[in-house]
Coordinates of C-alpha atoms and ligand atoms in Angstrom, one line a residue:
Chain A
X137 CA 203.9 109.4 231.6
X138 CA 200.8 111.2 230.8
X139 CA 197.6 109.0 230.8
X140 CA 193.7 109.3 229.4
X141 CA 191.8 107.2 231.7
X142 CA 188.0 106.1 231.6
X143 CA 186.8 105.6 235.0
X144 CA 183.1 103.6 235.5
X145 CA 181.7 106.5 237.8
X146 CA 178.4 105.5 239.8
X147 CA 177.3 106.7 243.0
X148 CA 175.7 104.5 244.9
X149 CA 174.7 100.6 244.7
X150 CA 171.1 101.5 242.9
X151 CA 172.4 104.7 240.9
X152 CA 172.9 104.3 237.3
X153 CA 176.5 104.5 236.1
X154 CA 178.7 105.8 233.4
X155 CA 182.1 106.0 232.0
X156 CA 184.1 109.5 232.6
X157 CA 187.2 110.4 231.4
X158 CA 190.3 112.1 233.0
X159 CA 194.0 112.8 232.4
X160 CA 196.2 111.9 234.4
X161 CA 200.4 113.6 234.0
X162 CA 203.7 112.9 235.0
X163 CA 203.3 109.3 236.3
X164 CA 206.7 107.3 237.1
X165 CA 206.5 104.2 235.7
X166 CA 207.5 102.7 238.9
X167 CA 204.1 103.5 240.7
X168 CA 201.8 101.0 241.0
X169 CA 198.6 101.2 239.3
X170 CA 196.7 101.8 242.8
X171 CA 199.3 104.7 243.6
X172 CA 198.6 106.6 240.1
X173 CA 194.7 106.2 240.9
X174 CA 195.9 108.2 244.2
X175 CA 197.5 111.1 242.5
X176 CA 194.2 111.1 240.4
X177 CA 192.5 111.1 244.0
X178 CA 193.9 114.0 245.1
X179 CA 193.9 116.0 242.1
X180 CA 190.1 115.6 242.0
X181 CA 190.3 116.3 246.1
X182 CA 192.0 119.7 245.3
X183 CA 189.7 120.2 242.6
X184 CA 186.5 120.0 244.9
X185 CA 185.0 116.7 242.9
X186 CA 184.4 113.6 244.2
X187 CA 187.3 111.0 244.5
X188 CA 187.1 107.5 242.9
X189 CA 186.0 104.9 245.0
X190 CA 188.6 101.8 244.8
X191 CA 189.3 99.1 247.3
X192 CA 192.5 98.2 248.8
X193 CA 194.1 96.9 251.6
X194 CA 197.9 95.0 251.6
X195 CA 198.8 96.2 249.0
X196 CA 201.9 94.0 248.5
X197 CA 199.7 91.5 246.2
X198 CA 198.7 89.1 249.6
X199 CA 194.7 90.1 250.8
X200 CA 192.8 89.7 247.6
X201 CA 191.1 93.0 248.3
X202 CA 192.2 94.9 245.2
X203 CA 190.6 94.1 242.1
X204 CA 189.7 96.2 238.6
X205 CA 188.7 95.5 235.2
X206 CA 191.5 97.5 233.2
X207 CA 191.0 97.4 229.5
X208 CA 189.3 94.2 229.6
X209 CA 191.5 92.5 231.2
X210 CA 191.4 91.4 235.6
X211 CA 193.9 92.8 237.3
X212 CA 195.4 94.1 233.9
X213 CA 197.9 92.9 231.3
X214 CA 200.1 91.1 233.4
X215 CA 199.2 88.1 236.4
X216 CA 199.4 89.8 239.1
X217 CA 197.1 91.8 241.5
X218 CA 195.9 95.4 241.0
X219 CA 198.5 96.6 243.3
X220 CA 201.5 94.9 241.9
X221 CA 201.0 96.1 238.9
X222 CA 203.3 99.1 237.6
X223 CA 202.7 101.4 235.3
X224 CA 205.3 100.5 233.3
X225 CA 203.0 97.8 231.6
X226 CA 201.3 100.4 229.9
X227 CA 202.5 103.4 227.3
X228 CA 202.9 106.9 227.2
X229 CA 199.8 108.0 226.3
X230 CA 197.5 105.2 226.7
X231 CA 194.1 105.4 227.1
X232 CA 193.0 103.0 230.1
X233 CA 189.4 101.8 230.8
X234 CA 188.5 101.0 234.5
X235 CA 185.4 99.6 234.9
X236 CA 184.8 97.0 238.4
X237 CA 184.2 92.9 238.5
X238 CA 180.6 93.1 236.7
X239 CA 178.9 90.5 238.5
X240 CA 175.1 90.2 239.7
X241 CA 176.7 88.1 242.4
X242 CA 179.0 91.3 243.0
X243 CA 177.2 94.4 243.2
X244 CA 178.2 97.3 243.0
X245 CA 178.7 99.8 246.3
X246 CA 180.3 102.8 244.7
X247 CA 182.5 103.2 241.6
X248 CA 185.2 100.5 241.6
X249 CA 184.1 98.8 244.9
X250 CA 182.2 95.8 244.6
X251 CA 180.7 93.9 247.3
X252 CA 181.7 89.7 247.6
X253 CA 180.3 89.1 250.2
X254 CA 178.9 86.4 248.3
X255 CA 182.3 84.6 248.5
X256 CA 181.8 85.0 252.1
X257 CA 179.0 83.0 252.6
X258 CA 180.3 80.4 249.9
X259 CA 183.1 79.8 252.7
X260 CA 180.8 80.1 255.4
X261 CA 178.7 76.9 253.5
X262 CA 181.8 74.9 253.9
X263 CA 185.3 76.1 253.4
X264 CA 186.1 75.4 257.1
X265 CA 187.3 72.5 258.4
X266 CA 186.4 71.6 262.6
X267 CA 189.4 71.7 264.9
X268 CA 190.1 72.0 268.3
X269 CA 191.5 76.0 269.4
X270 CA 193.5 76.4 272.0
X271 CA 196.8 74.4 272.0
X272 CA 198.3 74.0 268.2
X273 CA 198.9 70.4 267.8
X274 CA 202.1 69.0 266.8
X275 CA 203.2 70.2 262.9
X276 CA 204.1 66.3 262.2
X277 CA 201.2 64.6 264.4
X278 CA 199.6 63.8 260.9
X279 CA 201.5 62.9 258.0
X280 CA 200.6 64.8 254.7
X281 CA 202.3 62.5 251.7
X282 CA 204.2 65.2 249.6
X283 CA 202.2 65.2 246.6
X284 CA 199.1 66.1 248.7
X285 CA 200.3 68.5 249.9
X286 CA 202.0 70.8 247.4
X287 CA 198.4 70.6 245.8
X288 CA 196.7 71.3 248.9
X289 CA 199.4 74.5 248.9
X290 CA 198.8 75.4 245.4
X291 CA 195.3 75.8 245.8
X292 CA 195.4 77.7 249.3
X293 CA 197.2 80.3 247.4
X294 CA 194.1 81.9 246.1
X295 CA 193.2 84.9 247.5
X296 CA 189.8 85.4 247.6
X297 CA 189.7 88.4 245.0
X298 CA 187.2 87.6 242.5
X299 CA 189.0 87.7 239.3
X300 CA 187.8 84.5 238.1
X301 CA 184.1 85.6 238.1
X302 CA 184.8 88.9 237.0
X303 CA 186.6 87.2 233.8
X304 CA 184.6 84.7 233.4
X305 CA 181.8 84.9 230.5
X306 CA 179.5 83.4 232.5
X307 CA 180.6 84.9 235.5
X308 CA 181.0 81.5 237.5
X309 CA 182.9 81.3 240.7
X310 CA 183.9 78.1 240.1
X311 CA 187.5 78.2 240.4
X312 CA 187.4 80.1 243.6
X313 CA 185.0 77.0 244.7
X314 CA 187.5 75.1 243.0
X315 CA 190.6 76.1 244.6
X316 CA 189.0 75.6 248.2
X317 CA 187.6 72.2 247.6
X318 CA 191.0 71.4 246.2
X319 CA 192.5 72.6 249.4
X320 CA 190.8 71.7 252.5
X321 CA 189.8 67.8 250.2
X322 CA 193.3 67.1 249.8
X323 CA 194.3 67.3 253.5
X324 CA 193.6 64.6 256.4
X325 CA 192.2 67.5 258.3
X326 CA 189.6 68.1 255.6
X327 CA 188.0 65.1 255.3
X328 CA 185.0 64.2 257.7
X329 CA 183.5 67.1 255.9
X330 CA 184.7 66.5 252.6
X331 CA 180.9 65.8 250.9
X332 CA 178.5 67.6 252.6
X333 CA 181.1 70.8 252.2
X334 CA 180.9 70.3 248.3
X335 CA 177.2 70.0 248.4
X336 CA 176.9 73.1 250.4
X337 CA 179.3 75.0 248.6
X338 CA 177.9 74.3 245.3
X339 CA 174.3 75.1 246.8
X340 CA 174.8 78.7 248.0
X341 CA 177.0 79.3 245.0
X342 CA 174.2 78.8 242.6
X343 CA 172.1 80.4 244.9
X344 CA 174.3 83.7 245.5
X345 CA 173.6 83.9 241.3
X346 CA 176.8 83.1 240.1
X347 CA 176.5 81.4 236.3
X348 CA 177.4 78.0 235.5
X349 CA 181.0 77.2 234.2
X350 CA 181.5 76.2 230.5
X351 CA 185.2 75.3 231.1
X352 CA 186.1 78.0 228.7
X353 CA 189.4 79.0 230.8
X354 CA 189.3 82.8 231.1
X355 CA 189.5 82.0 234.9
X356 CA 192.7 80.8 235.4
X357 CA 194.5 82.8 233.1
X358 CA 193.3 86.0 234.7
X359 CA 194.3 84.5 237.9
X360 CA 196.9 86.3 239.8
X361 CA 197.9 83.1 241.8
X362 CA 197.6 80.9 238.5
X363 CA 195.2 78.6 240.1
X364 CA 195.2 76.0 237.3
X365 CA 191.6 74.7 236.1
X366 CA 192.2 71.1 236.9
X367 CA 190.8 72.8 240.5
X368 CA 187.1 72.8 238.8
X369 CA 188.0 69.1 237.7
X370 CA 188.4 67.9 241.4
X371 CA 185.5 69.7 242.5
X372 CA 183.0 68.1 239.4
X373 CA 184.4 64.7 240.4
X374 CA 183.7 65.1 244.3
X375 CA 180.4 66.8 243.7
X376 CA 179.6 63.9 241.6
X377 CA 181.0 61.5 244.2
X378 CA 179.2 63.1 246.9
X379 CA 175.8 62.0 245.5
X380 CA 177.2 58.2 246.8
X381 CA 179.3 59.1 249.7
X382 CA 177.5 61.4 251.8
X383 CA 175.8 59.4 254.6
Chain B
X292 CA 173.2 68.7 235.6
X293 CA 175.8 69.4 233.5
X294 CA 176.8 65.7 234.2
X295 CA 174.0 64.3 232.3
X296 CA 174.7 67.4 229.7
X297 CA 178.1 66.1 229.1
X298 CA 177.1 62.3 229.5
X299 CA 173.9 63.3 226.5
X300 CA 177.1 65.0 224.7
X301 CA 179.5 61.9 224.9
X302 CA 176.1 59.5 223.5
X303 CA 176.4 62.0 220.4
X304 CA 180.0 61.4 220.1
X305 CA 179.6 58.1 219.9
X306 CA 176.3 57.9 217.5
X307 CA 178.2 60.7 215.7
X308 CA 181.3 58.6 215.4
X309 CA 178.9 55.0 213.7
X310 CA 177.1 57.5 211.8
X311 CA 180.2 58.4 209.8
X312 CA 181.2 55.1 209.6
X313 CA 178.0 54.3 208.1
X314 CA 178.4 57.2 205.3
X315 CA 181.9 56.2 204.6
X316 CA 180.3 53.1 203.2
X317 CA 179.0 55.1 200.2
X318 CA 182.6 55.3 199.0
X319 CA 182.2 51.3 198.1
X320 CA 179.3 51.9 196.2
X321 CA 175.5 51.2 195.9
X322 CA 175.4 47.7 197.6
X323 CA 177.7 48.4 200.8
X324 CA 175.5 51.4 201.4
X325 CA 172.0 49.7 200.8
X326 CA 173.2 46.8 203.0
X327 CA 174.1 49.1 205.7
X328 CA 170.8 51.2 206.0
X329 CA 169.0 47.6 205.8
X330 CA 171.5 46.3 208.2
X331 CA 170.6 48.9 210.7
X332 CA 166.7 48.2 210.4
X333 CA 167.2 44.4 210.8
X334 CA 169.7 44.5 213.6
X335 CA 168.8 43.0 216.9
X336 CA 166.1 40.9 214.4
X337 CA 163.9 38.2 215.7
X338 CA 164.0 39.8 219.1
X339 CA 162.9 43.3 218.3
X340 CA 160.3 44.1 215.5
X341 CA 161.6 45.7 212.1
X342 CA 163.4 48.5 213.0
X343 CA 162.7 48.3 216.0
X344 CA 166.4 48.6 217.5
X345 CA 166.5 51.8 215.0
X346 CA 164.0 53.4 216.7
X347 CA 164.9 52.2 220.6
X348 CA 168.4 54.2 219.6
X349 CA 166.2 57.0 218.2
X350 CA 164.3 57.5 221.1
X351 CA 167.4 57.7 223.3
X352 CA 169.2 60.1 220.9
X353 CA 165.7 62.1 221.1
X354 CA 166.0 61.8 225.4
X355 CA 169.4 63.1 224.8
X356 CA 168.9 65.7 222.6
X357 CA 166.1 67.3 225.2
X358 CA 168.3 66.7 227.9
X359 CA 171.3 68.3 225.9
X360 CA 169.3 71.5 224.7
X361 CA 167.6 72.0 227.6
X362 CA 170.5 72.5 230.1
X363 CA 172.3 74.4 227.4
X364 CA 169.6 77.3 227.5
X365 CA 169.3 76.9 231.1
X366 CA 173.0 77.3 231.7
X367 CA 172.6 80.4 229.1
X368 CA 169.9 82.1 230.7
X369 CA 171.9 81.7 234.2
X370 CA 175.0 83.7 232.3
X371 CA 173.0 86.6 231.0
X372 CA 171.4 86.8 234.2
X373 CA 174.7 86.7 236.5
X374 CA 176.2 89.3 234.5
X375 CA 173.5 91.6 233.5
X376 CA 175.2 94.9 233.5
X377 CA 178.1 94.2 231.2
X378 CA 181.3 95.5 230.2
X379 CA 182.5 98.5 228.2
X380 CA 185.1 96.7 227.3
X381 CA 186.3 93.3 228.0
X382 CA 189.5 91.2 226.4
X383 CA 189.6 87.0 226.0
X384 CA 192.7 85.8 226.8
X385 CA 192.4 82.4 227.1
X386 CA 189.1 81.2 225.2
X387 CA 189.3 79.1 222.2
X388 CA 186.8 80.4 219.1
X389 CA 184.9 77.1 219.7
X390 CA 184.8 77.8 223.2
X391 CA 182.9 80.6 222.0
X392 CA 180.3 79.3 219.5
X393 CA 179.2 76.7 221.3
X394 CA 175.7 78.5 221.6
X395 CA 175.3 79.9 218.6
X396 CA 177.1 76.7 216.7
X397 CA 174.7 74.4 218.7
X398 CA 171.6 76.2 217.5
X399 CA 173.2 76.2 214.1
X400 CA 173.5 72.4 214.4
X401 CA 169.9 72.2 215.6
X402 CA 168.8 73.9 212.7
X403 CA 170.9 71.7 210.3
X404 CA 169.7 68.7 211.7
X405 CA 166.2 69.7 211.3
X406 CA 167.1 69.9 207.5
X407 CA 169.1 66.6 207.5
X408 CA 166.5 64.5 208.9
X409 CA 163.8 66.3 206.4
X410 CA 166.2 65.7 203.7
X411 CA 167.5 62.2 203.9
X412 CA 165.1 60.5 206.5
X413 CA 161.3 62.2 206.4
X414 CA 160.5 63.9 203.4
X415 CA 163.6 62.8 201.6
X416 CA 163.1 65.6 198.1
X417 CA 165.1 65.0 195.6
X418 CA 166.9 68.4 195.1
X419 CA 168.5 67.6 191.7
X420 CA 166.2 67.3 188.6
X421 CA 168.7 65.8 186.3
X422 CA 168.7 62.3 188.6
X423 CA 166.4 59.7 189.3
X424 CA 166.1 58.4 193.2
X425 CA 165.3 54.5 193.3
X426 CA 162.5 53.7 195.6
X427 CA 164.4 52.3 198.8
X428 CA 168.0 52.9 197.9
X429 CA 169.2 55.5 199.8
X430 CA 172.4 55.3 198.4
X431 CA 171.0 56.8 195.3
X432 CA 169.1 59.9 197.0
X433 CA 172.4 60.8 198.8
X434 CA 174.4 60.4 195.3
X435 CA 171.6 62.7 193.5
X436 CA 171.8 65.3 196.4
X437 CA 175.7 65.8 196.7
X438 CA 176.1 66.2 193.0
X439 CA 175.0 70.1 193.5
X440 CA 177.5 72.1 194.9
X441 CA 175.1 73.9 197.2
X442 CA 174.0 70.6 199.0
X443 CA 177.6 69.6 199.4
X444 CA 178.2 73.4 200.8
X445 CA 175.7 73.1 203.5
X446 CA 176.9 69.9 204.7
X447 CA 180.3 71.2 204.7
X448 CA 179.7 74.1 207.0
X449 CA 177.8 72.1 208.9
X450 CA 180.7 69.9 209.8
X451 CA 182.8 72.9 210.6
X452 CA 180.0 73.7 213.1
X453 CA 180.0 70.2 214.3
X454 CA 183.4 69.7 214.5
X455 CA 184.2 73.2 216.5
X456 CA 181.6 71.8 218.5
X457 CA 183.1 68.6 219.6
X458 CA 186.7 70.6 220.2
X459 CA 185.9 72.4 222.7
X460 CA 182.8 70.0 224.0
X461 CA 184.8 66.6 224.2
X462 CA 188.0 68.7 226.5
X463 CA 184.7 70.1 228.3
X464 CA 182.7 67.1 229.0
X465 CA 186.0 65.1 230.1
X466 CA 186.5 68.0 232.9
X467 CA 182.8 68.5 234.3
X468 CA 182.9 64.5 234.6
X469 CA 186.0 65.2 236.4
X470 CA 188.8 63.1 234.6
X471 CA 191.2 66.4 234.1
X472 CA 192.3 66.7 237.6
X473 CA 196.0 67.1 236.6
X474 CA 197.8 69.5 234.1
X475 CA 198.9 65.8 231.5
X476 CA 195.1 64.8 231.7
X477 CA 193.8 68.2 231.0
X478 CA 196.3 68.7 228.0
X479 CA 195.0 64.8 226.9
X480 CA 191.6 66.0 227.0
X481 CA 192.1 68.8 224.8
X482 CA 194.7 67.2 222.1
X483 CA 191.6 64.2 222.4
X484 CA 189.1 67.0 221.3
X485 CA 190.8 68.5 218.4
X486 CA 191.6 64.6 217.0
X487 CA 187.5 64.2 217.4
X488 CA 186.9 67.0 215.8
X489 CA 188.9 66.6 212.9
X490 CA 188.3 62.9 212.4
X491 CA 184.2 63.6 212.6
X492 CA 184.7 66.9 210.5
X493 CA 186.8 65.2 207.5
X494 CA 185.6 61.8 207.9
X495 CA 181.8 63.4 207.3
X496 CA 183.1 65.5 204.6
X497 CA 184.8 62.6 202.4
X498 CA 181.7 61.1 201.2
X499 CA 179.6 64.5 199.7
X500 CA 183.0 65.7 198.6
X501 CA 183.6 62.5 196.3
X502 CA 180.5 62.2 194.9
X503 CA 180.8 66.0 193.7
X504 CA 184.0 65.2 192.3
X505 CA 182.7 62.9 190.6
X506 CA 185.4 60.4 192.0
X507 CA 182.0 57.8 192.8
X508 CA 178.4 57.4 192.4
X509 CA 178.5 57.6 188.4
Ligands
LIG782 C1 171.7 70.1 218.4 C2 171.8 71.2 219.1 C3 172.9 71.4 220.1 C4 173.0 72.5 220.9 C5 172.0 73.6 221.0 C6 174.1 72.3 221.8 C7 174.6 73.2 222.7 C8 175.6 73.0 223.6 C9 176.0 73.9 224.6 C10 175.5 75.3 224.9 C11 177.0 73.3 225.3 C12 177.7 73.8 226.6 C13 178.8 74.7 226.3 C14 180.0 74.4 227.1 O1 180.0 73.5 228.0 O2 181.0 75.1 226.9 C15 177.2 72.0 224.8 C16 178.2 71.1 225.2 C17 178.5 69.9 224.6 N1 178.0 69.4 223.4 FE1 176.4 70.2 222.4 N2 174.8 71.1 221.5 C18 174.1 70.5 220.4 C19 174.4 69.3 219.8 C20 175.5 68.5 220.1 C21 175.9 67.4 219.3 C22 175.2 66.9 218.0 C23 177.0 66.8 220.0 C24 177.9 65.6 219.6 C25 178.0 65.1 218.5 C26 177.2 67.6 221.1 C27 178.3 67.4 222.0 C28 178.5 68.2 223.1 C29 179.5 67.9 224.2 C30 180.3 66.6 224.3 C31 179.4 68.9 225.1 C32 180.2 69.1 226.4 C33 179.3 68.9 227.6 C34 180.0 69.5 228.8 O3 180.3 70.7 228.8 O4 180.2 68.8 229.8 N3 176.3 68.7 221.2 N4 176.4 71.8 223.7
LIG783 S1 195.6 95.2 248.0 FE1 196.0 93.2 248.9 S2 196.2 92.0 247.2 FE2 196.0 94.0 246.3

């Protein structure tokens, strides 16, 4: 395949950016969309210019590091992560925009890399839940009734990548929030800090500059763990129960 | 926050929902209609004062309104500014075109309501020259006014604002109160917006439609 691509080029976190274009030839449809971005790399390595900056770790769709805006849509046409997809979601010929998650909450460090760190500290306000270390206790000491936990699983299955905010209009992270409220709140384990962890959360989300959530749904359908919305549904009602059952 | 938004939203809903019951009265003619605006102004009578229940519900739909508008810029101002830097080019997948005009439809309905309450409730002009408005019967202002087709056409698009409004803002409020916490309730929410909408929408639209067909108010 031979490919026109539009890359957002920017050079540092405070430098001004801009689209450039390149051309990219004879791509197997069975790369992945990270691996043609590498035969760009080089090319532009052998050619003395600077190599796009993209981040990416697993690569095998599990880390939640990979993450680009490709033709307006997160993580591409299909739901999945950056690195699972293949090229052979796209045509011969096609002209592909890559721009980053475009996010106050996520600036920009070079190029495609963003830095959410913000979802760090979101976590760090409460997506932890206080155990002992040391010996793992027994797997049935506390009964988890089966409906409980499949959500509880559901929901642990986000990854952390930022897709939600970066599709959002508003750019809210509220389905990330979601998702971990969801997850540690419908385990025995999670409770004692069930209230004060949604008060926390919700705190240093606002404050990290995230935008409120309109439940418009672009979230969860650009979701590559399908994380449904009913996520931000729990968290409005414990947030809301909170107000009465923090002590 | 957007609790009391949604709770200020749902009040609407529910004044939206008497309201229309109210108007469908014109369809049984002068007296029904007349009774009914009197009705309102006398309810809750020897307690409260002359109209004074009308204007207790005003002032809370005024409260609400504030309340309403307020957070809505807020929570727009906090978009543009979490995304200022946007995208070249960006697809929706999953947003609804009510989902998207809820700004731009609400400021349309704030605008419209200014003209409704001018028109039917404080200055109350009589548009059409050809009619005469009796003193006191409201029924009669609102027959004169919907006999030209322009009149009926604002109030018409108006509802289509109003009623894309309430589709995606009934399935909205119902999840930032938190009742959508399962895949059924979230698909209840939304199939309960879309049967608001449409009931408010057509069941507005009956009465201004009738009387410029000519099928009453002769
Ligand atoms: C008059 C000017 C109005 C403006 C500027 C306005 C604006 C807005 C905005 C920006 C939203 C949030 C969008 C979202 O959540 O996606 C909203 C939500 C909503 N609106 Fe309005 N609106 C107005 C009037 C009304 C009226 C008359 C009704 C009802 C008859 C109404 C019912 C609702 C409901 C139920 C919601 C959902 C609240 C929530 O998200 O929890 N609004 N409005
Ligand atoms: S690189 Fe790990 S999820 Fe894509």
């Amino acid at each position: 395949m031979n490919l026109t691509l539009k890359i957002w080029r920017q050079a540092g976190p405070q430098a001004k950016g801009s689209m450039e274009t390149y051309q990219v030839t004879d791509i197997s449809e069975d790369m992945s969309f990270l691996e043609m971005l590498d035969v760009l790399n080089e090319d532009l390595t052998e050619r003395g210019e600077e190599p796009v900056a993209f981040d990416s770790d697993c690569r095998e769709g599990i880390c939640g590091m990979c993450g680009l805006m490709i033709s307006g849509h997160a993580h591409g046409p299909e739901v999945t992560t950056t690195c699972q997809l293949h090229m052979r979601s796209f045509r011969d010929g096609e002209t592909i925009t890559i721009e980053p998650w475009r996010a106050d909450a996520f600036p920009v460090i070079k190029d495609l890399v963003v830095d959410r760190s913000s979802f760090d500290r979101i976590i760090q306000a409460g997506g932890f839940i206080s155990a002992n270390t040391g010996a793992a206790p027994e797997a049935h000491s506390v009964p988890v009734p089966k409906p409980l936990a499949d959500r509880a699983f559901e929901s642990a299955a986000c990854i952390g990548c930022g897709a939600c905010v970066a599709a959002c209009p508003n750019a809210s992270g509220m389905l990330f929030m979601g998702a971990k409220i969801t997850h540690l709140g419908s385990l025995p384990q999670g409770q004692p800090e069930r209230w004060a962890r949604v008060q926390n959360m919700v705190a240093t989300h606002d404050a990290e500059g995230f935008g409120g959530c309109t439940n418009i749904g672009e979230c969860s359908a650009a979701c590559p763990k399908e994380i449904p919305l009913d996520v931000i549904s729990t968290l409005n009602s414990d947030l809301r129960k909170s107000r009465s059952q923090r002590h | 926050m957007k609790i009391s938004m949604a709770l200020a939203g749902l009040l609407f809903v529910f004044y939206v929902l008497m309201h229309m019951y109210g108007n469908l009265k014109l369809l049984f003619g002068q007296k029904a209609f007349d009774d009914y605006a009197h009705h309102l102004r006398t309810l809750g009578e020897p307690i409260l004062p002359y109209s004074g229940f009308l204007w207790l519900f005003r002032l809370l739909l005024i409260t609400a309104l504030l309340v309403h508008v307020g957070f809505a810029l807020h929570l727009w101002s906090k978009a543009n500014r979490a995304r200022s830097s946007r995208y070249v080019v960006k697809k929706a997948v999953a947003a609804t075109v009510s989902s998207k005009m809820m700004r731009w439809g609400g400021i349309a309905l704030l605008l419209f309501l200014v003209f409704h309450l001018i028109h039917f409730t404080i200055l109350k002009p009589n548009f059409n020259s050809g009619e005469t408005v009796v003193e006191g019967s409201p029924y009669s202002l609102v027959v004169a006014a919907f006999k030209l087709w322009w009149v009926v056409a604002i109030y018409l698009l108006a509802m289509i604002a109003l009623g894309m409004h309430l589709h995606h803002g009934v399935w909205s409020a119902a999840q930032t109160l938190g009742l959508t916490q399962t895949a059924k309730s979230r698909a209840t929410a939304k199939a309960l917006g879309v049967l608001v909408a449409l009931v408010v929408a057509v069941g507005f639209a009956i009465p201004p439609l009738a009387i410029l067909f000519k099928i009453v108010g002769n």
